[in-house]
Short mmCIF file of C-alpha atoms in Angstrom, two decimals:
data_model
loop_
_atom_site.label_atom_id
_atom_site.label_comp_id
_atom_site.label_asym_id
_atom_site.label_seq_id
_atom_site.Cartn_x
_atom_site.Cartn_y
_atom_site.Cartn_z
CA MET A 1020 0.00 -0.22 -0.05
CA VAL A 1021 1.60 3.75 -0.60
CA ALA A 1022 0.34 5.63 3.30
CA GLN A 1023 0.52 9.25 3.74
CA VAL A 1024 2.42 9.67 6.36
CA PHE A 1025 2.73 12.70 9.11
CA ILE A 1026 6.21 13.03 10.35
CA SER A 1027 6.31 14.60 13.51
CA HIS A 1028 9.36 15.59 14.62
CA ALA A 1029 11.59 18.55 16.43
CA SER A 1030 13.12 21.14 14.12
CA GLU A 1031 16.68 20.28 15.72
CA ASP A 1032 16.20 17.20 13.93
CA ARG A 1033 16.64 18.08 10.46
CA VAL A 1034 18.95 15.79 9.23
CA VAL A 1035 17.80 12.40 10.81
CA VAL A 1036 14.45 13.55 9.74
CA SER A 1037 15.43 13.49 6.33
CA LEU A 1038 17.46 10.47 6.33
CA VAL A 1039 14.15 8.67 7.60
CA ALA A 1040 11.97 10.60 5.02
CA GLY A 1041 13.86 9.65 2.24
CA TRP A 1042 13.00 5.91 3.00
CA LEU A 1043 9.33 6.32 3.01
CA ARG A 1044 9.85 7.91 -0.51
CA GLN A 1045 11.92 5.49 -1.50
CA GLU A 1046 9.02 2.84 -1.46
CA GLY A 1047 6.12 5.31 -2.92
CA HIS A 1048 4.48 6.68 0.67
CA GLU A 1049 3.51 10.41 0.43
CA ILE A 1050 4.68 12.51 3.28
CA PHE A 1051 4.17 15.41 4.99
CA LEU A 1052 7.55 17.30 6.63
CA SER A 1053 6.60 20.85 7.72
CA GLY A 1054 10.29 22.35 7.19
CA ASP A 1055 10.19 20.38 3.58
CA PRO A 1056 10.22 22.61 0.37
CA GLU A 1057 8.36 19.94 -1.45
CA CYS A 1058 5.92 18.26 1.13
CA GLY A 1059 5.44 21.23 3.04
CA MET A 1060 4.76 24.12 4.42
CA ALA A 1061 4.58 26.87 1.31
CA THR A 1062 4.77 30.08 1.90
CA GLY A 1063 1.21 31.84 3.40
CA ASP A 1064 0.07 28.75 4.98
CA ALA A 1065 -1.16 29.36 8.17
CA TRP A 1066 1.23 26.82 9.83
CA GLN A 1067 -1.81 25.78 12.59
CA SER A 1068 -4.40 24.71 10.58
CA ARG A 1069 -2.52 23.18 7.95
CA LEU A 1070 -0.83 21.02 10.91
CA PHE A 1071 -3.95 19.99 11.71
CA ASP A 1072 -5.21 19.21 8.28
CA GLU A 1073 -2.22 16.84 7.38
CA LEU A 1074 -2.76 14.87 10.48
CA PHE A 1075 -6.59 14.15 10.07
CA HIS A 1076 -5.43 13.23 6.36
CA ALA A 1077 -2.69 10.71 6.80
CA ASP A 1078 -2.91 7.30 7.46
CA ALA A 1079 0.38 7.15 10.23
CA LEU A 1080 1.62 9.33 12.15
CA LEU A 1081 5.83 9.20 12.21
CA ALA A 1082 7.30 10.40 15.65
CA VAL A 1083 10.77 10.70 15.60
CA VAL A 1084 11.93 10.73 19.22
CA THR A 1085 15.13 12.22 20.31
CA GLN A 1086 15.15 14.67 23.84
CA GLU A 1087 14.29 17.72 21.38
CA PHE A 1088 11.19 16.25 20.62
CA ARG A 1089 10.35 15.28 23.78
CA GLU A 1090 11.16 18.89 24.86
CA SER A 1091 8.86 20.37 22.06
CA GLU A 1092 5.23 21.53 23.04
CA TRP A 1093 3.98 21.10 19.70
CA CYS A 1094 5.29 17.97 19.19
CA ALA A 1095 3.70 17.00 22.23
CA ALA A 1096 0.56 18.77 20.36
CA GLU A 1097 0.26 16.35 17.49
CA ILE A 1098 1.07 13.27 19.36
CA GLY A 1099 -2.31 14.46 21.61
CA ALA A 1100 -4.36 15.30 18.57
CA ALA A 1101 -2.76 11.54 16.50
CA LEU A 1102 -4.65 9.49 20.11
CA VAL A 1103 -7.70 11.53 20.12
CA THR A 1104 -8.71 10.94 16.11
CA GLY A 1105 -7.39 7.59 16.84
CA LEU A 1106 -4.38 8.04 14.24
CA ARG A 1107 -1.52 4.86 14.09
CA ILE A 1108 1.78 6.49 15.97
CA LEU A 1109 4.89 4.42 14.58
CA PRO A 1110 7.87 5.69 16.93
CA LEU A 1111 11.18 5.73 15.88
CA LEU A 1112 14.11 5.94 18.71
CA ALA A 1113 16.21 8.27 17.25
CA GLU A 1114 18.31 8.44 20.22
CA PRO A 1115 17.72 5.23 21.94
CA ALA A 1116 18.00 6.04 25.63
CA VAL A 1117 15.97 8.84 24.97
CA SER A 1118 11.63 7.77 25.20
CA SER A 1119 8.34 9.83 24.85
CA PRO A 1120 5.78 9.36 28.04
CA LEU A 1121 3.09 10.50 25.59
CA LEU A 1122 3.88 7.34 23.58
CA SER A 1123 4.43 4.50 27.04
CA SER A 1124 1.21 3.97 27.28
CA ALA A 1125 -0.58 3.35 24.04
CA ILE A 1126 2.41 2.39 21.81
CA THR A 1127 3.64 -1.19 22.29
CA GLN A 1128 6.44 -2.00 20.05
CA GLN A 1129 8.85 1.17 18.67
CA ALA A 1130 11.55 0.86 16.16
CA VAL A 1131 15.26 2.11 17.51
CA LEU A 1132 17.83 3.86 15.12
CA GLU A 1133 20.92 2.60 15.10
CA ASP A 1134 24.44 1.69 13.65
CA ASP A 1135 23.65 2.89 10.45
CA GLY A 1136 19.49 2.67 10.52
CA THR A 1137 19.02 -0.84 8.36
CA ALA A 1138 16.61 -2.59 11.11
CA ALA A 1139 14.97 0.94 11.78
CA ARG A 1140 13.83 1.07 8.48
CA ALA A 1141 13.02 -2.71 8.30
CA ARG A 1142 10.66 -2.44 10.75
CA LEU A 1143 9.29 1.01 9.95
CA LEU A 1144 8.23 -0.28 6.27
CA GLU A 1145 6.95 -3.60 7.75
CA ALA A 1146 4.65 -2.05 9.50
CA LEU A 1147 3.54 0.35 6.77
CA ARG A 1148 2.78 -3.12 4.75
CA ARG A 1149 0.97 -4.91 7.58
CA MET A 1150 -1.26 -1.63 7.77
CA ASP A 1151 -3.18 -2.89 4.71
CA GLY A 1152 -4.12 -5.35 6.71
CA ALA A 1153 -4.85 -4.38 9.77
CA GLY A 1154 -8.16 -3.29 9.92
CA VAL A 1155 -9.94 -0.49 12.22
CA ALA A 1156 -12.70 -0.59 14.57
CA THR A 1157 -15.74 0.81 13.42
CA SER A 1158 -19.05 1.82 14.61
CA ALA A 1159 -22.14 3.19 13.58
CA GLU A 1160 -19.46 7.17 13.39
CA GLN A 1161 -16.98 5.40 11.59
CA VAL A 1162 -18.70 3.36 8.57
CA VAL A 1163 -16.47 2.57 5.70
CA TYR A 1164 -19.78 3.84 2.94
CA PRO A 1165 -22.09 5.65 4.48
CA GLY A 1166 -24.38 5.60 0.82
CA LEU A 1167 -26.42 8.12 0.14
CA ALA A 1168 -26.38 9.95 3.63
CA ALA A 1169 -24.30 12.59 4.05
CA PHE A 1170 -20.47 11.56 5.87
CA THR A 1171 -20.15 13.27 9.14
CA ALA A 1172 -17.29 14.80 11.68
CA GLY A 1173 -17.28 11.71 13.16
CA GLN A 1174 -16.38 9.55 10.26
CA VAL A 1175 -13.42 12.44 8.79
CA ARG A 1176 -11.01 9.52 8.69
CA MET A 1177 -13.16 7.77 6.33
CA PHE A 1178 -14.20 10.65 3.80
CA PHE A 1179 -11.83 11.24 1.11
CA GLY A 1180 -11.71 13.14 -2.65
CA ARG A 1181 -11.89 16.05 -0.72
CA ARG A 1182 -9.24 17.29 1.30
CA ALA A 1183 -7.98 20.39 -1.34
CA GLU A 1184 -11.63 21.51 -1.41
CA SER A 1185 -11.27 21.98 2.52
CA ARG A 1186 -8.69 23.69 2.66
CA ARG A 1187 -9.99 26.30 -0.18
CA LEU A 1188 -13.19 26.56 2.32
CA ALA A 1189 -11.55 26.70 5.51
CA GLY A 1190 -9.15 29.60 3.53
CA ARG A 1191 -12.34 31.33 2.55
CA LEU A 1192 -13.59 31.16 6.55
CA ARG A 1193 -10.51 32.33 7.48
CA ALA A 1194 -10.00 35.26 5.35
CA PRO A 1195 -10.89 38.19 7.13
CA ALA A 1196 -14.38 39.55 6.82
CA ASP A 1197 -14.77 43.60 5.84
CA SER A 1198 -16.01 46.38 7.90
CA ALA A 1199 -20.05 45.09 6.89
CA GLY A 1200 -19.42 41.25 8.61
CA GLY A 1201 -18.84 38.36 7.06
CA GLY A 1202 -22.66 37.75 6.22
CA LEU A 1203 -23.40 34.03 4.23
CA LEU A 1204 -21.02 31.68 2.28
CA PRO A 1205 -22.86 29.19 -0.18
CA VAL A 1206 -21.75 26.34 -0.65
CA VAL A 1207 -23.56 25.37 -3.80
CA GLY A 1208 -23.45 21.85 -6.22
CA PRO A 1209 -26.35 20.01 -8.46
CA SER A 1210 -28.10 17.52 -6.09
CA GLY A 1211 -25.52 14.58 -4.57
CA CYS A 1212 -22.64 16.03 -5.49
CA GLY A 1213 -21.60 15.82 -2.04
CA LYS A 1214 -22.39 19.47 -0.51
CA SER A 1215 -22.74 18.25 2.79
CA SER A 1216 -20.49 15.89 3.43
CA LEU A 1217 -17.87 18.67 2.00
CA VAL A 1218 -18.71 20.61 4.94
CA ARG A 1219 -19.48 17.94 7.37
CA ALA A 1220 -16.20 15.49 7.53
CA GLY A 1221 -14.38 18.42 5.36
CA LEU A 1222 -14.31 21.75 6.65
CA ALA A 1223 -15.28 21.38 10.57
CA PRO A 1224 -13.08 18.96 11.73
CA LEU A 1225 -10.31 21.33 10.03
CA LEU A 1226 -11.86 24.32 12.11
CA ASP A 1227 -12.94 22.71 14.92
CA ALA A 1228 -9.25 21.17 15.26
CA ASP A 1229 -8.76 24.52 15.75
CA PRO A 1230 -8.65 26.83 19.09
CA ASP A 1231 -9.47 29.83 17.84
CA TRP A 1232 -13.29 28.69 16.59
CA LEU A 1233 -15.66 26.77 17.54
CA VAL A 1234 -18.06 24.98 14.86
CA LEU A 1235 -21.74 24.20 15.91
CA ALA A 1236 -23.15 21.19 14.96
CA PRO A 1237 -24.88 21.31 11.41
CA LEU A 1238 -28.52 23.08 11.42
CA VAL A 1239 -31.09 21.49 9.48
CA PRO A 1240 -34.21 24.10 8.20
CA ALA A 1241 -36.73 21.12 9.42
CA ALA A 1242 -35.06 19.21 11.41
CA SER A 1243 -37.37 20.29 14.40
CA PRO A 1244 -41.01 19.12 14.95
CA ASN A 1245 -42.44 22.48 13.48
CA THR A 1246 -39.28 22.89 11.11
CA ASP A 1247 -38.29 26.30 12.44
CA PRO A 1248 -35.03 27.25 11.67
CA GLY A 1249 -34.57 28.83 14.69
CA VAL A 1250 -35.60 26.34 17.63
CA GLU A 1251 -32.89 24.51 16.17
CA LEU A 1252 -30.17 26.72 16.13
CA VAL A 1253 -31.63 27.33 20.06
CA ARG A 1254 -30.88 23.82 20.61
CA LEU A 1255 -27.62 23.81 19.83
CA LEU A 1256 -26.46 27.13 21.18
CA THR A 1257 -27.71 25.88 24.46
CA SER A 1258 -25.72 22.06 23.63
CA ALA A 1259 -22.65 23.79 23.27
CA GLY A 1260 -23.00 26.30 26.21
CA ARG A 1261 -23.89 23.34 28.60
CA ALA A 1262 -20.75 21.58 26.54
CA ARG A 1263 -18.46 24.51 27.75
CA GLY A 1264 -19.70 24.76 31.39
CA LEU A 1265 -22.58 27.41 31.19
CA LEU A 1266 -25.84 26.58 32.97
CA TRP A 1267 -28.31 26.89 30.10
CA THR A 1268 -31.77 26.34 29.53
CA ALA A 1269 -33.40 26.28 25.94
CA SER A 1270 -35.58 28.51 27.51
CA GLN A 1271 -33.17 30.96 28.83
CA VAL A 1272 -31.32 31.09 25.46
CA ALA A 1273 -34.41 31.43 23.34
CA ASP A 1274 -35.75 34.35 25.32
CA THR A 1275 -32.22 35.83 24.82
CA VAL A 1276 -31.98 35.16 21.44
CA ASP A 1277 -35.50 36.69 20.61
CA ARG A 1278 -33.81 39.75 22.05
CA PRO A 1279 -32.08 42.72 21.01
CA GLY A 1280 -28.20 42.30 20.31
CA GLY A 1281 -29.07 38.62 22.04
CA ILE A 1282 -27.70 36.48 19.92
CA THR A 1283 -24.11 38.83 19.88
CA ARG A 1284 -24.54 38.88 23.99
CA LEU A 1285 -24.78 35.32 23.89
CA VAL A 1286 -21.96 34.11 21.06
CA ALA A 1287 -19.34 36.12 23.61
CA ASP A 1288 -20.23 34.35 26.53
CA LEU A 1289 -20.24 30.73 24.71
CA LEU A 1290 -16.42 32.07 23.11
CA ALA A 1291 -15.11 33.15 26.16
CA ALA A 1292 -16.33 29.84 27.96
CA GLY A 1293 -14.18 27.86 24.96
CA SER A 1294 -11.35 30.94 24.74
CA ALA A 1295 -11.90 30.53 20.48
CA ARG A 1296 -12.03 33.82 18.86
CA TYR A 1297 -14.92 32.79 16.08
CA LEU A 1298 -17.73 30.66 16.11
CA LEU A 1299 -19.26 29.11 12.65
CA ILE A 1300 -22.95 27.84 12.79
CA VAL A 1301 -23.43 25.39 9.34
CA VAL A 1302 -26.55 25.43 7.25
CA ASP A 1303 -26.57 22.18 5.71
CA GLN A 1304 -29.71 22.24 3.06
CA ALA A 1305 -30.48 25.42 3.23
CA GLU A 1306 -33.10 25.39 0.42
CA GLU A 1307 -35.44 23.69 3.14
CA LEU A 1308 -35.58 27.26 4.39
CA LEU A 1309 -37.62 28.43 1.18
CA THR A 1310 -39.38 24.66 0.63
CA ARG A 1311 -39.90 23.49 4.04
CA THR A 1312 -40.05 26.82 6.00
CA ALA A 1313 -42.93 28.87 6.97
CA ASP A 1314 -42.15 32.81 5.98
CA THR A 1315 -42.86 34.26 9.15
CA GLU A 1316 -39.81 31.60 10.81
CA ARG A 1317 -37.76 31.85 8.21
CA ARG A 1318 -37.15 35.78 8.29
CA ARG A 1319 -37.01 35.18 12.17
CA PHE A 1320 -33.78 32.96 11.30
CA VAL A 1321 -32.06 34.90 8.68
CA THR A 1322 -32.51 37.76 10.92
CA VAL A 1323 -30.73 36.01 13.94
CA LEU A 1324 -28.25 35.61 11.52
CA LEU A 1325 -27.84 38.52 10.26
CA GLU A 1326 -27.32 39.75 14.12
CA ALA A 1327 -24.67 37.15 13.89
CA THR A 1328 -22.26 37.81 11.47
CA GLY A 1329 -21.51 41.31 12.08
CA GLY A 1330 -19.42 40.28 14.62
CA PRO A 1331 -17.30 36.79 15.25
CA VAL A 1332 -19.80 34.46 13.48
CA ARG A 1333 -19.19 33.34 10.02
CA ALA A 1334 -22.15 31.01 8.61
CA VAL A 1335 -21.56 28.74 5.66
CA ALA A 1336 -24.92 27.44 4.11
CA THR A 1337 -24.92 24.17 1.11
CA VAL A 1338 -27.94 24.70 -0.98
CA ARG A 1339 -28.76 23.33 -3.85
CA SER A 1340 -27.34 24.89 -7.75
CA ASP A 1341 -31.84 25.77 -8.14
CA TYR A 1342 -32.08 27.45 -5.38
CA LEU A 1343 -29.45 29.42 -4.87
CA ASP A 1344 -30.74 32.65 -6.36
CA PRO A 1345 -33.95 31.87 -4.59
CA LEU A 1346 -31.61 32.29 -0.97
CA VAL A 1347 -29.62 35.26 -2.69
CA GLY A 1348 -32.96 37.48 -2.61
CA LEU A 1349 -33.96 36.09 0.96
CA ALA A 1350 -30.97 37.43 2.17
CA GLY A 1351 -30.91 40.24 0.00
CA GLU A 1352 -35.00 41.89 1.32
CA ILE A 1353 -33.47 40.91 5.04
CA GLY A 1354 -30.27 42.90 4.51
CA LEU A 1355 -27.77 39.99 4.96
CA PRO A 1356 -24.67 39.79 2.63
CA VAL A 1357 -23.99 37.20 0.97
CA GLU A 1358 -20.70 36.13 -0.65
CA GLY A 1359 -19.45 34.73 -3.82
CA PRO A 1360 -20.66 30.96 -3.60
CA PHE A 1361 -17.39 28.45 -3.38
CA LEU A 1362 -19.24 25.62 -6.25
CA VAL A 1363 -18.98 22.08 -5.38
CA THR A 1364 -17.74 20.57 -9.24
CA PRO A 1365 -17.55 17.46 -10.25
CA LEU A 1366 -14.74 14.69 -8.29
CA GLU A 1367 -11.71 14.36 -10.67
CA PRO A 1368 -11.12 9.77 -11.92
CA LYS A 1369 -8.29 10.27 -9.68
CA MET A 1370 -10.16 11.39 -6.46
CA LEU A 1371 -12.74 8.81 -8.10
CA GLU A 1372 -10.73 6.35 -6.98
CA ARG A 1373 -9.36 7.60 -3.77
CA VAL A 1374 -13.20 7.74 -2.51
CA ILE A 1375 -13.11 4.41 -3.14
CA THR A 1376 -9.74 2.91 -1.84
CA GLY A 1377 -8.79 5.26 1.26
CA PRO A 1378 -12.04 4.49 3.19
CA ALA A 1379 -11.42 0.34 2.06
CA ARG A 1380 -7.65 0.20 3.26
CA ARG A 1381 -8.35 2.28 6.23
CA ALA A 1382 -10.78 -0.65 6.99
CA GLY A 1383 -8.49 -3.53 6.06
CA ILE A 1384 -10.56 -3.95 2.86
CA THR A 1385 -8.69 -5.35 -0.11
CA VAL A 1386 -10.57 -3.80 -3.18
CA ASP A 1387 -9.69 -5.22 -6.23
CA GLU A 1388 -7.21 -3.25 -9.02
CA ASP A 1389 -10.78 -3.96 -11.81
CA LEU A 1390 -13.44 -3.52 -9.83
CA CYS A 1391 -11.71 0.27 -9.23
CA ARG A 1392 -11.64 0.88 -12.30
CA ARG A 1393 -14.53 0.05 -13.47
CA LEU A 1394 -16.40 1.69 -10.91
CA VAL A 1395 -14.71 4.82 -11.95
CA ALA A 1396 -14.79 4.44 -15.27
CA ASP A 1397 -18.62 3.93 -14.70
CA THR A 1398 -18.92 7.05 -12.72
CA GLY A 1399 -18.44 9.29 -15.17
CA SER A 1400 -16.98 12.53 -14.27
CA GLY A 1401 -18.89 12.04 -11.34
CA GLU A 1402 -22.36 12.78 -11.93
CA ALA A 1403 -23.33 9.79 -10.84
CA LEU A 1404 -21.63 9.88 -7.19
CA PRO A 1405 -24.56 9.50 -5.39
CA LEU A 1406 -25.07 5.73 -7.34
CA LEU A 1407 -21.25 4.94 -6.78
CA ALA A 1408 -21.35 5.83 -2.94
CA PHE A 1409 -24.55 3.20 -2.94
CA VAL A 1410 -22.71 0.17 -4.32
CA LEU A 1411 -20.36 1.10 -1.73
CA ALA A 1412 -21.92 0.84 1.09
CA GLU A 1413 -24.02 -2.02 -0.45
CA LEU A 1414 -20.34 -3.89 -1.52
CA ALA A 1415 -19.24 -3.32 2.33
CA VAL A 1416 -21.98 -4.68 3.34
CA ARG A 1417 -21.13 -8.26 1.67
CA HIS A 1418 -17.57 -7.38 2.65
CA GLU A 1419 -18.82 -7.41 6.17
CA VAL A 1420 -20.77 -10.72 5.67
CA ALA A 1421 -18.33 -13.00 4.04
CA VAL A 1422 -15.94 -11.81 6.78
CA ARG A 1423 -18.45 -13.62 9.47
CA ARG A 1424 -18.71 -16.82 7.62
CA GLU A 1425 -15.33 -17.04 7.51
CA ALA A 1426 -14.80 -16.40 11.17
CA LEU A 1427 -17.22 -19.20 11.38
CA ARG A 1428 -15.67 -21.58 9.75
CA THR A 1429 -12.58 -20.42 11.22
CA GLU A 1430 -11.37 -22.37 14.74
CA GLY A 1431 -12.10 -20.13 17.64
CA GLY A 1432 -13.72 -17.17 15.54
CA ALA A 1433 -9.93 -16.16 14.03
CA ARG A 1434 -9.76 -13.56 11.90
CA PRO A 1435 -10.49 -14.49 8.44
CA SER A 1436 -7.61 -15.21 5.99
CA ARG A 1437 -7.58 -12.34 3.09
CA TRP A 1438 -9.29 -14.29 0.03
CA ALA A 1439 -12.49 -14.34 2.39
CA VAL A 1440 -12.10 -10.21 2.24
CA ALA A 1441 -11.30 -10.14 -1.36
CA ALA A 1442 -13.76 -12.37 -2.06
CA ALA A 1443 -16.68 -10.65 -1.26
CA TRP A 1444 -15.54 -7.37 -3.73
#
């Protein structure tokens, strides 16, 4: 397999890190090395957000452990982020007498760099090769392919194909707002193109990992029983406040939001409680404001967005292409500024291949190369993405059935053989 490897290291250890990076490149692995001119930071990159972006999309983190690494606060933050997100950590003890207490409780195997490094090199490369069939624990939040449902923030490690768009969208929101406030940023595309997944599993985790940002859970206008988006916003604000130690009740929040300046005061308290500077409101399937929400409720909701985005709040809305003009018209009537839309375009064949093979690799599923090529060809330029998503979900179910059958055939329920896994595909 070709893995994406994030190399965590102290800046003083450039020589040994360059050696290790060379080992990985020779085997065809993709690496992120912050100081590397080819695969590291580019001029103008927001270094903190870029590092978290790379961590979210890596298959493994390689920790080059030295005394400088042990004393680095930023290396500790990278290890902490990897542990929280379940990223595979591969420690390399570049100074055999030095270890990291952050790794000792979670890592049982590590490579030691001695002599010419031959043994350490072989051990690291073998660990990466074994990841192809190691598998990961999955749950309702960690499905391999969600089918026709959108990916969620909890499924970020299975979300492939929209990395560049996620970073560009985050950059749009991080850009300084003008004196009139940020307004509303529409994420636009045809039905089924992946708008919701891009925002939920691409954008939201990127900003949520940034200590400057607090991201509310996505708001779907028709999610509340009476299809009032204002009620849903109150629920989300109340939940976020209570999670940060604020003893808010839904009735208190609703009463405050209805008062002039109320949403501004709530946001200020919420940001202070979380030590953040900006709040992101995500309106998913914004066309429901126009199709399923009463006129009074939708105008009240847009008015709240107008007040909120005049301060440290940014708002993004996914909307089908055929509803963009009506949404802009509604915002214009209230006075809410609308930024130039972020267009979600069809996936290229290379990205479609990653959509297929990336989640499978992380789940320990072997995908037949010919099948992958046929799926990419049948999807075309990306318009048939919903059909591909449905097919992949069905194949994943067949794989699970095959795994269980093989386990029953194997004495003691041992790990099924690779041929049984591949046969499901």
